[in-house]
Coordinates of N, CA, C and O and ligand atoms in Angstrom, one line a residue:
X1 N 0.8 -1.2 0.0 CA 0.0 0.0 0.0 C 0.9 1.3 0.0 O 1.9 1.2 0.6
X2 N 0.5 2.5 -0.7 CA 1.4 3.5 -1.3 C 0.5 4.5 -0.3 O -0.7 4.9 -0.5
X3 N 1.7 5.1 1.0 CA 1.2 6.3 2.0 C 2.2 7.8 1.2 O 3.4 7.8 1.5
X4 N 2.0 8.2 0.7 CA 2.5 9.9 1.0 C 2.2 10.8 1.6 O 1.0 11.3 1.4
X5 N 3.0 11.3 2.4 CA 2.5 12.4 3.0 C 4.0 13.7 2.9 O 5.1 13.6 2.4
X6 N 3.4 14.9 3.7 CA 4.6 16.1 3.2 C 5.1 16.1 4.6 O 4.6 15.9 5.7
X7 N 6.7 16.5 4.0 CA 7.8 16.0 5.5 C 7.1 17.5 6.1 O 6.5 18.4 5.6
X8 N 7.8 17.0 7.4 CA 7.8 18.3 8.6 C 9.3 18.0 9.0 O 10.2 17.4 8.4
X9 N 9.4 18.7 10.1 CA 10.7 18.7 11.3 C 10.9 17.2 11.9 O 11.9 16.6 12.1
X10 N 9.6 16.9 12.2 CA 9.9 15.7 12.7 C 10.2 14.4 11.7 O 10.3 13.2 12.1
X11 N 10.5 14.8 10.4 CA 10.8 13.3 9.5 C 12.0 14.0 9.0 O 12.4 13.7 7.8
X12 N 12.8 15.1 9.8 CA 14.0 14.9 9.3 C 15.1 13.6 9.1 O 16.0 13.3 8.3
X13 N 14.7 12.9 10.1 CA 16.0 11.8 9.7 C 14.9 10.8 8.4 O 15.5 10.4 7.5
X14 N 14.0 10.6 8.4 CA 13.5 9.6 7.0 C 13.8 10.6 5.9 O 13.8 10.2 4.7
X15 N 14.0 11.9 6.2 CA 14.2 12.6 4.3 C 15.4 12.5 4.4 O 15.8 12.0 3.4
X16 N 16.4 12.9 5.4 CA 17.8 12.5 5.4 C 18.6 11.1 4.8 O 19.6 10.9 4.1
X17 N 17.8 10.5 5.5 CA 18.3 9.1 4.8 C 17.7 8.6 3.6 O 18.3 7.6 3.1
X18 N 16.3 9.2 3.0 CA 16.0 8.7 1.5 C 16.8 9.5 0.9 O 17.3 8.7 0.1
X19 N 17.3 10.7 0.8 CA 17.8 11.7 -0.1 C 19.0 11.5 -0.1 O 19.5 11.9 -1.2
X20 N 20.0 10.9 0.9 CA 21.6 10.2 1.2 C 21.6 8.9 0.0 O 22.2 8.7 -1.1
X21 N 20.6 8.2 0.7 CA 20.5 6.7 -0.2 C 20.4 6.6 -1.6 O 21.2 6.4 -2.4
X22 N 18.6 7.0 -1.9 CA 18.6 7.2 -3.2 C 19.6 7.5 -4.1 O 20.1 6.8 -5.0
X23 N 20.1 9.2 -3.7 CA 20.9 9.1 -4.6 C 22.2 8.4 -5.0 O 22.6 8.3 -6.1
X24 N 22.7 7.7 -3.6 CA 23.9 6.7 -3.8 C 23.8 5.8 -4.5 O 24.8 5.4 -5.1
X25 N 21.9 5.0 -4.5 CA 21.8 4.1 -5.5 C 21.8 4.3 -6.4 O 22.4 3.5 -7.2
X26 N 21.1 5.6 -6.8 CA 21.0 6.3 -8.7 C 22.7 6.3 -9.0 O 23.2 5.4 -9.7
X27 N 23.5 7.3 -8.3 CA 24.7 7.3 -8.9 C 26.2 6.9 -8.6 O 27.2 7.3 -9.2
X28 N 26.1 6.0 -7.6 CA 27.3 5.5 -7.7 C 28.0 4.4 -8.6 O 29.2 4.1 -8.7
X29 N 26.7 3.8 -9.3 CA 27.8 3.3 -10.5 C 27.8 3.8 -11.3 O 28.4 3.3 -12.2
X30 N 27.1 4.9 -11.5 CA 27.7 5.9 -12.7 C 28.5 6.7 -12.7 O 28.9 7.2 -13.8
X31 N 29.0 7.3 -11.4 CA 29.8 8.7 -11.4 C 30.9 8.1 -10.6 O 32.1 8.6 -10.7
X32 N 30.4 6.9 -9.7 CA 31.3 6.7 -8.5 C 31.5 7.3 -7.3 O 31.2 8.5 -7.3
X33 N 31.9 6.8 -6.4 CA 31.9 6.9 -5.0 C 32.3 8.6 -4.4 O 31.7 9.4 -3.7
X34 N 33.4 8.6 -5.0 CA 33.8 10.1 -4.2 C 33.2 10.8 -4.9 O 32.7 11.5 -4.0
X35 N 32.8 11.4 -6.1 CA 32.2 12.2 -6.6 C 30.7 12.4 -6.0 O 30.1 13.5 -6.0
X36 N 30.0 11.1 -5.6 CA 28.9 11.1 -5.1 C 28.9 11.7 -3.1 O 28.5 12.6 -2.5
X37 N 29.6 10.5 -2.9 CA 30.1 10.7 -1.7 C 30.2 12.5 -1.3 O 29.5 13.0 -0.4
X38 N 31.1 13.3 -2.2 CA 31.5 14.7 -1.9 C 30.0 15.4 -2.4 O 29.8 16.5 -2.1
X39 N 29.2 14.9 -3.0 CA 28.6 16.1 -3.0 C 27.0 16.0 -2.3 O 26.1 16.9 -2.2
X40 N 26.9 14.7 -1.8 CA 26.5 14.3 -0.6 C 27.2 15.1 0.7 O 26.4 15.7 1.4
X41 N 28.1 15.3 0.9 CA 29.1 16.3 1.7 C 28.4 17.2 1.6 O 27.9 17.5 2.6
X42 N 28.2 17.9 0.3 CA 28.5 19.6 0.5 C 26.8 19.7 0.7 O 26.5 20.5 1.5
X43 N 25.9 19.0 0.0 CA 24.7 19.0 -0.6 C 23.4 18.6 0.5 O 22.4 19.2 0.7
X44 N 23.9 17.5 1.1 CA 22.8 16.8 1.6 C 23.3 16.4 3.7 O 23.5 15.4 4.3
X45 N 23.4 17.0 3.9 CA 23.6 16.9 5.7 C 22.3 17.4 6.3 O 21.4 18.0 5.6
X46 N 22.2 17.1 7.6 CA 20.9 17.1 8.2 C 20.7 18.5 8.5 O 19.6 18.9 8.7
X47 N 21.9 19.4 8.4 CA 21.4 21.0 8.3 C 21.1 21.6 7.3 O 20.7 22.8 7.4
X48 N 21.3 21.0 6.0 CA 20.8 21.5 4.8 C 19.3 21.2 4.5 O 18.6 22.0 3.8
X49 N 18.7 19.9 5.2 CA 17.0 19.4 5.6 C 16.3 20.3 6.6 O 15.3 21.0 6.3
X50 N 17.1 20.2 7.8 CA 16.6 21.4 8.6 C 16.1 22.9 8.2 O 15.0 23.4 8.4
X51 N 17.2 23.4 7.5 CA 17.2 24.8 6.8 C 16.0 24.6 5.7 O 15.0 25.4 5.9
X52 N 15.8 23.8 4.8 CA 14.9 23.4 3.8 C 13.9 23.7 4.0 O 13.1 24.5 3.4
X53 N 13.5 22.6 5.9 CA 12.5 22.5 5.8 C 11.5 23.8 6.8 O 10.3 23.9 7.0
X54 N 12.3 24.4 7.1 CA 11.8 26.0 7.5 C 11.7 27.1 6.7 O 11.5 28.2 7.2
X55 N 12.0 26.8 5.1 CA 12.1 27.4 4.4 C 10.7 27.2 3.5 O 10.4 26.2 2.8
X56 N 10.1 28.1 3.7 CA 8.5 28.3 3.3 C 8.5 28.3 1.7 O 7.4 28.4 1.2
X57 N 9.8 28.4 0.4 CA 9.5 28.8 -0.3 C 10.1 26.9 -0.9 O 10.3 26.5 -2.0
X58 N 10.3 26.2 0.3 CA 11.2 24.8 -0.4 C 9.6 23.8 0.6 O 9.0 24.2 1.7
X59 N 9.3 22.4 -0.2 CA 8.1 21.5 0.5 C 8.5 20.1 -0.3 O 8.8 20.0 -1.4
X60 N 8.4 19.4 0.4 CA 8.9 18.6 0.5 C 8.1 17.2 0.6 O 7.3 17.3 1.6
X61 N 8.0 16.1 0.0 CA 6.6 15.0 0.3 C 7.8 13.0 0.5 O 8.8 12.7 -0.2
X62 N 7.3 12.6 1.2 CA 8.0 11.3 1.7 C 7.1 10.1 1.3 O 6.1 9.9 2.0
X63 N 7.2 9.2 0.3 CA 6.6 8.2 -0.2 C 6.9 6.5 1.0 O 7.9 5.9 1.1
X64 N 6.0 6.2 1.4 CA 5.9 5.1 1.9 C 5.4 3.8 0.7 O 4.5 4.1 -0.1
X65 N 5.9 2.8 0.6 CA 5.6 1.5 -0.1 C 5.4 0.4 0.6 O 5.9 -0.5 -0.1
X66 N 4.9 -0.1 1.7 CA 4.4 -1.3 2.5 C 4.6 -0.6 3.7 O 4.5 -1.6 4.6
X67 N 5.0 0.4 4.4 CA 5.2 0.7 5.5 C 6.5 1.2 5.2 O 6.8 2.1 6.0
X68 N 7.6 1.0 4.2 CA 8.8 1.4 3.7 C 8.7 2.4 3.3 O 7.7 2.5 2.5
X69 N 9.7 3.9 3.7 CA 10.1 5.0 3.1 C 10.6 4.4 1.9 O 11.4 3.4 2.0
X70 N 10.4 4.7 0.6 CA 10.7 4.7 -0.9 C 11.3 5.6 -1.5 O 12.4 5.4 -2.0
X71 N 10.6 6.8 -1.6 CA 11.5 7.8 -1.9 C 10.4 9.1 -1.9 O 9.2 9.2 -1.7
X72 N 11.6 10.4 -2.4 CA 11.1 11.7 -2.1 C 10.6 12.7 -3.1 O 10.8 12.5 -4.3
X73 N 10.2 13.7 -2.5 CA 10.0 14.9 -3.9 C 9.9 16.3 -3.1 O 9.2 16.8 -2.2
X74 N 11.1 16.7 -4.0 CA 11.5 17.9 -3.0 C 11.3 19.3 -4.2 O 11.9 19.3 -5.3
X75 N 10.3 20.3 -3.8 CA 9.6 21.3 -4.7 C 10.6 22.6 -4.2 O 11.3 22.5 -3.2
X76 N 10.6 23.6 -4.9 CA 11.5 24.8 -5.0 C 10.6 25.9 -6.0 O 10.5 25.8 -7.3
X77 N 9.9 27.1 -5.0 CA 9.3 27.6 -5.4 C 9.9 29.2 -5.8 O 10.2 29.9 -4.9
X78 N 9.9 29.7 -7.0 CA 10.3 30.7 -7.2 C 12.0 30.5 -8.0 O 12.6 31.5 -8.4
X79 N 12.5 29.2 -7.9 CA 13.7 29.1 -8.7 C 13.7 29.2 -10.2 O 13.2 28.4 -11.0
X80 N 14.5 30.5 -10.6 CA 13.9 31.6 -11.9 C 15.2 31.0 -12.6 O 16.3 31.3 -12.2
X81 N 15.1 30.2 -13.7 CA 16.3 29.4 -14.5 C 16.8 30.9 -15.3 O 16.0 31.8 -15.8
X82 N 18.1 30.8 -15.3 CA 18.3 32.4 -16.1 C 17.9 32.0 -17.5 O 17.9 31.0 -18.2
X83 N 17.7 33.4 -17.8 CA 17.4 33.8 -19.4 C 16.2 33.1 -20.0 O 16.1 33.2 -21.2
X84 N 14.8 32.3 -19.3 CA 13.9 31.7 -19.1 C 12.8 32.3 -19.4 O 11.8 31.7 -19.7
X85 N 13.1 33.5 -19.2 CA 11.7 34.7 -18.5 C 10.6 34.5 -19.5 O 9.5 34.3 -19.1
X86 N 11.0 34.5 -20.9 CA 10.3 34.6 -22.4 C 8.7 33.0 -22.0 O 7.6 33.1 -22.5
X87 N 9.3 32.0 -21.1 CA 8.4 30.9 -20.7 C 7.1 31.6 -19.9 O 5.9 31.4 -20.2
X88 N 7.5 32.4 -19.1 CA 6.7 32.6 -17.9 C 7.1 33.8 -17.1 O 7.9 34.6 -17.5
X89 N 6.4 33.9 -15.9 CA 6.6 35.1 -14.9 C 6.9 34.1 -13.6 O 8.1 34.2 -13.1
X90 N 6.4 33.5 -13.3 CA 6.6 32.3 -12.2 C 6.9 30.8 -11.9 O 5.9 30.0 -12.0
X91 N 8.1 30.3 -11.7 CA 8.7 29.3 -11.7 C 8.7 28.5 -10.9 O 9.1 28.8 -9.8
X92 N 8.2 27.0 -10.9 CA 8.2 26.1 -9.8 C 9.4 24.9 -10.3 O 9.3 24.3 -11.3
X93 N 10.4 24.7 -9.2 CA 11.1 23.8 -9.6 C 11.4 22.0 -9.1 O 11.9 21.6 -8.0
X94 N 10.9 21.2 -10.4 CA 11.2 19.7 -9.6 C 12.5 19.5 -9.0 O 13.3 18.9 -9.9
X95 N 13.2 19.7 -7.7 CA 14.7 19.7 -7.1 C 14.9 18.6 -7.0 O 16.1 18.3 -7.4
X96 N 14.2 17.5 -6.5 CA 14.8 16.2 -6.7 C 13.3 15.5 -6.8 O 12.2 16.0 -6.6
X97 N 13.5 14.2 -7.3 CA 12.2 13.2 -7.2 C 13.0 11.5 -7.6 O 13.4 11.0 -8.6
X98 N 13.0 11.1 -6.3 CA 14.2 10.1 -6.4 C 13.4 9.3 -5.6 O 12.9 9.6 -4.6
X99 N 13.2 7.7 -6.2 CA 12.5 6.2 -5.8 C 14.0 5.1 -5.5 O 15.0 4.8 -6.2
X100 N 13.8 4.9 -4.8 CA 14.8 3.5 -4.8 C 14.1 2.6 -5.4 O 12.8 2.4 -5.5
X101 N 15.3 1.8 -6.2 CA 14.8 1.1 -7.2 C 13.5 -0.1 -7.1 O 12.6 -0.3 -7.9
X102 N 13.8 -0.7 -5.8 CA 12.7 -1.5 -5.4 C 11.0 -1.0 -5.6 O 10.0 -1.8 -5.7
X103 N 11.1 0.6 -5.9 CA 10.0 1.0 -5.4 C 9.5 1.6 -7.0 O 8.3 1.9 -7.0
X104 N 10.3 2.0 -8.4 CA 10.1 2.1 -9.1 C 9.0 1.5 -10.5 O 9.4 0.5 -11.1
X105 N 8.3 1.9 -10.6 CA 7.7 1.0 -12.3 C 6.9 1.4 -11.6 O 6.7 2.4 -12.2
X106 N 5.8 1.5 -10.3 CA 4.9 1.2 -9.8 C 3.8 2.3 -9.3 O 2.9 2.3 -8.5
X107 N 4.4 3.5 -10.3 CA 3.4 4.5 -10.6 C 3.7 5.5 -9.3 O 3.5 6.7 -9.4
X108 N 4.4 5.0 -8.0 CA 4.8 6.0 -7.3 C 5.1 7.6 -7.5 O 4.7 8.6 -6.9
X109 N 6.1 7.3 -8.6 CA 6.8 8.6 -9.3 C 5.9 9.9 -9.8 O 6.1 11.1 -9.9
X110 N 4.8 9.0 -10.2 CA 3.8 9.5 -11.0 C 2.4 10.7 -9.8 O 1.9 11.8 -9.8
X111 N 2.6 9.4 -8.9 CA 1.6 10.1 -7.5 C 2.4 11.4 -7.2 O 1.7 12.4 -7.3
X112 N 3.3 11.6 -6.8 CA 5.1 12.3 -6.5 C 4.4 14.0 -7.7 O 3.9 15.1 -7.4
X113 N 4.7 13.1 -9.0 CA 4.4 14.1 -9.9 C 3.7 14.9 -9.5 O 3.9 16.0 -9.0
X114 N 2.4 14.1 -9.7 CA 1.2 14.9 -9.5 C 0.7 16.3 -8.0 O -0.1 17.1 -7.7
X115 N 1.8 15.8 -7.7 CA 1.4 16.6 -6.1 C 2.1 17.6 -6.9 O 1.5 18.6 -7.1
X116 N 3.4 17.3 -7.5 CA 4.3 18.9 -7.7 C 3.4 19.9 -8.8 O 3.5 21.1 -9.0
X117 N 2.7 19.0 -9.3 CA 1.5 19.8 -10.4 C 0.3 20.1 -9.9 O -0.2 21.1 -10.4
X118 N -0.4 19.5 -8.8 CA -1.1 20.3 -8.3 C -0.7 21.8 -7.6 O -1.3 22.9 -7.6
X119 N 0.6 21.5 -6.9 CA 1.1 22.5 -5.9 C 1.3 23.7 -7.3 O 0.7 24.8 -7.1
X120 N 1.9 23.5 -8.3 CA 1.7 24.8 -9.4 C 0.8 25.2 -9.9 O 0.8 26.2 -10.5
X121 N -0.5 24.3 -9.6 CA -1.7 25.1 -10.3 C -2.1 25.5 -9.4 O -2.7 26.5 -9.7
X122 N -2.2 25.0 -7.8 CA -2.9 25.7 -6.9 C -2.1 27.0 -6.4 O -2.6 27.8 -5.7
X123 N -0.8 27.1 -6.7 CA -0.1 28.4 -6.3 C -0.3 29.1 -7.7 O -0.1 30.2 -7.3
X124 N -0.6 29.3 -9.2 CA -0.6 29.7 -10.1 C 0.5 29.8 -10.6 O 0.7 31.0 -11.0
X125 N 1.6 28.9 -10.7 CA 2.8 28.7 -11.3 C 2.5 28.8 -12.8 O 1.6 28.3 -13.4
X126 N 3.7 29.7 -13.4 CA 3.4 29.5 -15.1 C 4.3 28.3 -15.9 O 4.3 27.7 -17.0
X127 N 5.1 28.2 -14.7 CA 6.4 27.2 -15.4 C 6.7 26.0 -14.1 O 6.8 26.1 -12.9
X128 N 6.8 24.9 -14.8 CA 7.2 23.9 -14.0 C 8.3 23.3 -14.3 O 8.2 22.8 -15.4
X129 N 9.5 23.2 -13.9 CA 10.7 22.5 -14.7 C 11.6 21.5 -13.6 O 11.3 21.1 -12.5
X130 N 12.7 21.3 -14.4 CA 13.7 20.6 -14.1 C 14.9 20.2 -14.4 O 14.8 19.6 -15.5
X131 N 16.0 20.2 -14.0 CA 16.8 19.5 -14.9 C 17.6 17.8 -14.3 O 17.8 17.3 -13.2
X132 N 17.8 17.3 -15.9 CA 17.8 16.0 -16.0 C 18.7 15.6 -16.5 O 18.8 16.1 -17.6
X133 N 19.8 14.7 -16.3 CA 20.9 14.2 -16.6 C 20.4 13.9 -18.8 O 19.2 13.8 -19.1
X134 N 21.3 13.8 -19.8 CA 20.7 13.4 -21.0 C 20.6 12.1 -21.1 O 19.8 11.7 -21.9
X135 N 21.6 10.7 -19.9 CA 21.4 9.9 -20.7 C 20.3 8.9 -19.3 O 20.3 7.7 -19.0
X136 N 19.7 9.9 -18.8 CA 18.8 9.6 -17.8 C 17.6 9.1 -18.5 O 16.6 9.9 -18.5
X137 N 17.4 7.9 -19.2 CA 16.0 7.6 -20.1 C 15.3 7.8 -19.8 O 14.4 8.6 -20.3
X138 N 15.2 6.7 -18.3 CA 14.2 6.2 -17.5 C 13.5 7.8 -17.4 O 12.7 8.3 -18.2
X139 N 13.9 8.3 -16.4 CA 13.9 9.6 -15.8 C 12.8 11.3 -17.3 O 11.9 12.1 -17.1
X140 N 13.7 11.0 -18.5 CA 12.9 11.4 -19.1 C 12.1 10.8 -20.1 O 11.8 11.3 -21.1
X141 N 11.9 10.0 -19.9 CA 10.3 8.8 -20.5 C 9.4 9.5 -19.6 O 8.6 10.2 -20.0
X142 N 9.7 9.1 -18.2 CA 8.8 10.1 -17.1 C 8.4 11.2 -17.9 O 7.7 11.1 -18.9
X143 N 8.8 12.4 -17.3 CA 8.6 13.5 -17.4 C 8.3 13.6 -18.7 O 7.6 14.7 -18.8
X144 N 8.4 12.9 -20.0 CA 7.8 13.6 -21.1 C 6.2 13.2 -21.3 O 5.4 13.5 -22.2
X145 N 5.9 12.1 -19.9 CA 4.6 11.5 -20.2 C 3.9 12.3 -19.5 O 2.7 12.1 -19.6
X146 N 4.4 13.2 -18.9 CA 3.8 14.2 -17.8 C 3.9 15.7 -19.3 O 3.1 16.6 -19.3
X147 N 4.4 15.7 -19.8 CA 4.0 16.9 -20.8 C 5.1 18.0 -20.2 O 4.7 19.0 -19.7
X148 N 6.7 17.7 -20.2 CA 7.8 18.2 -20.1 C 8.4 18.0 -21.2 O 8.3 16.9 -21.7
X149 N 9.2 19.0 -21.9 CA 10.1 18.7 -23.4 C 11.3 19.4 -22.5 O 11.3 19.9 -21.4
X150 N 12.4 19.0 -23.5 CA 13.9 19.9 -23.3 C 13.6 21.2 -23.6 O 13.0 21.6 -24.6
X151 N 14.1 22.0 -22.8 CA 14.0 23.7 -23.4 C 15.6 23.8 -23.6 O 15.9 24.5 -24.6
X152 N 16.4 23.3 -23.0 CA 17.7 23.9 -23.4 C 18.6 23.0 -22.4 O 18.1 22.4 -21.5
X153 N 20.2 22.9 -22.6 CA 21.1 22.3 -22.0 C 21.1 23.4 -21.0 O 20.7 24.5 -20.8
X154 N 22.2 22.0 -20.4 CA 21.9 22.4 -18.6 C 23.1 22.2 -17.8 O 24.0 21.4 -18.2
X155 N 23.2 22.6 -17.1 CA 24.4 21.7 -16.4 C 24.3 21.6 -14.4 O 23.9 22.3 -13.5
X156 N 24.8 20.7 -14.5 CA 24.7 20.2 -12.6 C 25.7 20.2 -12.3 O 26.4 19.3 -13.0
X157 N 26.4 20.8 -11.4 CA 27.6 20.6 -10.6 C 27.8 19.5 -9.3 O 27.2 19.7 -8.2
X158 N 28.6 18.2 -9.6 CA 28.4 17.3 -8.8 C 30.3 17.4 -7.9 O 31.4 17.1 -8.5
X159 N 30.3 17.7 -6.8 CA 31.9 18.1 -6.6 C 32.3 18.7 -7.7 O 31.6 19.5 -8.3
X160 N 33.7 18.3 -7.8 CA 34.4 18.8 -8.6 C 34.2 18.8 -10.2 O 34.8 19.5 -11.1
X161 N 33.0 17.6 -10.2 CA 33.0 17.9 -12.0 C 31.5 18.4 -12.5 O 30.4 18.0 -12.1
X162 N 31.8 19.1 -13.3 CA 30.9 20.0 -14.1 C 30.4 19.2 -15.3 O 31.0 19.0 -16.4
X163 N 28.5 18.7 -14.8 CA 28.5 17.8 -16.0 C 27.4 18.7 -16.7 O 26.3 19.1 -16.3
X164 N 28.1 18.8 -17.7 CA 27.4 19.7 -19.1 C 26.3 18.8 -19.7 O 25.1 19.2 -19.9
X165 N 26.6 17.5 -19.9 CA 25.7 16.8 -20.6 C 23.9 16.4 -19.9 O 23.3 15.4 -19.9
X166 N 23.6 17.6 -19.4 CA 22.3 17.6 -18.6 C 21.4 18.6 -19.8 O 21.9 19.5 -20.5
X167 N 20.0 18.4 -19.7 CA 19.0 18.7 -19.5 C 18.3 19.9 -19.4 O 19.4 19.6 -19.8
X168 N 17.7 21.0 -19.3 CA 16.6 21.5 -18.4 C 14.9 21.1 -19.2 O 14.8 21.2 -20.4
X169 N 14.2 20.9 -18.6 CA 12.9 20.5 -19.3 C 11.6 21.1 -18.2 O 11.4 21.2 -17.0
X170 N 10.8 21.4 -19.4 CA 10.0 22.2 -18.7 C 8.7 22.2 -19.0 O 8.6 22.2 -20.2
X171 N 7.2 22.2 -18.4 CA 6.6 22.6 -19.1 C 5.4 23.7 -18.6 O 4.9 23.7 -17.5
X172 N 5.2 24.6 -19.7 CA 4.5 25.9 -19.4 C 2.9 25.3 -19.2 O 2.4 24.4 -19.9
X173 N 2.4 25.9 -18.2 CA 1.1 25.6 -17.3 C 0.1 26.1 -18.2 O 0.5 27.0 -19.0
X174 N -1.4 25.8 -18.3 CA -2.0 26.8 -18.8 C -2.7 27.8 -17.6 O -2.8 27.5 -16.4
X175 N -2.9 28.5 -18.0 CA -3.8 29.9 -16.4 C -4.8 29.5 -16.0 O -5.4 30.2 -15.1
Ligands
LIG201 C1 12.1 8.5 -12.7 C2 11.2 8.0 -11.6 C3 10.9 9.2 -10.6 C4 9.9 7.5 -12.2 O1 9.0 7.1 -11.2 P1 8.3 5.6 -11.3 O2 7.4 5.5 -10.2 O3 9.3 4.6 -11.5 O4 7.5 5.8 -12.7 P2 5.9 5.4 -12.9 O5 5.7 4.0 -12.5 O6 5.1 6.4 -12.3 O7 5.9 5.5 -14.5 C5 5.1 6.4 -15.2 C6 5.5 6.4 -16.7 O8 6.8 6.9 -16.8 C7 7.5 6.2 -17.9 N1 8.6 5.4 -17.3 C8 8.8 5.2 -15.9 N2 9.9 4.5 -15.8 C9 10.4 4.1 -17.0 C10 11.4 3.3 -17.5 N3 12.3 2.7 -16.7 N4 11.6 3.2 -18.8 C11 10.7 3.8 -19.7 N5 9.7 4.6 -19.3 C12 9.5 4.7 -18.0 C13 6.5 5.2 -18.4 O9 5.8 5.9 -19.5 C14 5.5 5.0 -17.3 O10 4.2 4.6 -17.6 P3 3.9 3.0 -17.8 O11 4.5 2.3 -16.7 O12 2.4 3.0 -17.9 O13 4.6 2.6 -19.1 C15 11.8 6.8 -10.8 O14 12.0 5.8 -11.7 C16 13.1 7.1 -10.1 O15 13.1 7.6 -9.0 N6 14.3 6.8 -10.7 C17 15.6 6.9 -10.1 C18 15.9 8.3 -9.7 C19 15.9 9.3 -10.8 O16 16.5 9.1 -11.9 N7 15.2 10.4 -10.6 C20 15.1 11.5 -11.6 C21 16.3 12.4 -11.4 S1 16.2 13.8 -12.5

């Protein structure tokens, strides 16, 4: 049975530890340990959750799968991608939306989705985006079934390396 609900203060350590994990599973055989490891460092500590989650303009939702934390979806309201403006006036951004694998295929992602799209039509978001690694299929099969295209390359800084080969994808809301 699939529970979601939106973190508080008190589920700091289950978003800490899905947001540590997940990503270790997504990327450490692709990027490898220290690259992941370091920006897990800089990125993801229990004071960067803390701060998050007192921050009124960042919300945050924790997916349960049999009683099992699965994974998360973490929203970023007002993050204005430069040079974008021509899309919209108001920007909502997908920051992470990460399933451990156990818990993927199973429409989860999809429930996850839908909250971050209700949360932009009920705030009147004009733009919803994201960015997404290029050779992330899985990831954008998703999002294009949700009515996201590429608007333009992108880039994510993971430690020390600067991976150009990303993404930004987006899609404009109607009013
Ligand atoms: C990407 C992700 C969020 C999708 O969530 P999910 O719960 O697995 O996906 P859903 O079951 O809701 O799938 C919905 C649709 O997306 C597409 N899709 C999802 N996973 C897919 C895959 N592996 N291959 C192709 N299409 C896929 C399909 O169209 C699917 O519909 P269908 O099952 O009826 O064919 C999830 O797989 C995930 O967390 N992956 C690892 C972390 C990651 O890469 N996050 C994104 C970082 S940008």
């Amino acid at each position: 049975m699939l529970l979601i609900q939106q973190a508080t203060l008190k589920d700091l350590s289950t978003l800490l530890y899905l947001a540590q994990e997940t990503f270790r599973e997504k990327w450490t055989p692709i990027d490898g340990k220290e690259l992941v490891e370091g920006y897990i460092q800089q990125n993801m500590q229990i004071s960067h959750f803390q701060n998050s989650l007192q921050n009124p303009d960042i919300s945050f939702w924790i997916a349960f799968w049999q009683d099992k934390p699965c994974g998360y979806l973490k929203i970023v309201r007002n993050a204005i991608p430069n040079n974008y403006t021509h899309l919209g006036k108001s920007f909502l951004q997908i920051e992470k939306l990460y399933l451990f694998a156990f818990a993927q295929r199973l429409k989860i992602g999809s429930e996850l989705m839908k909250i971050a799209l209700q949360v932009a039509q009920n705030e009147n978001f004009d733009v919803i985006w994201l960015g997404v690694w290029s050779k992330n299929e899985q990831a954008i099969r998703f999002y294009e079934k949700f009515g996201f295209q590429k608007i333009s390359n992108w880039i994510f800084v993971m430690g020390d390396k600067i991976c150009e080969d990303e993404w930004m994808m987006a899609k404009v809301l109607p009013n």
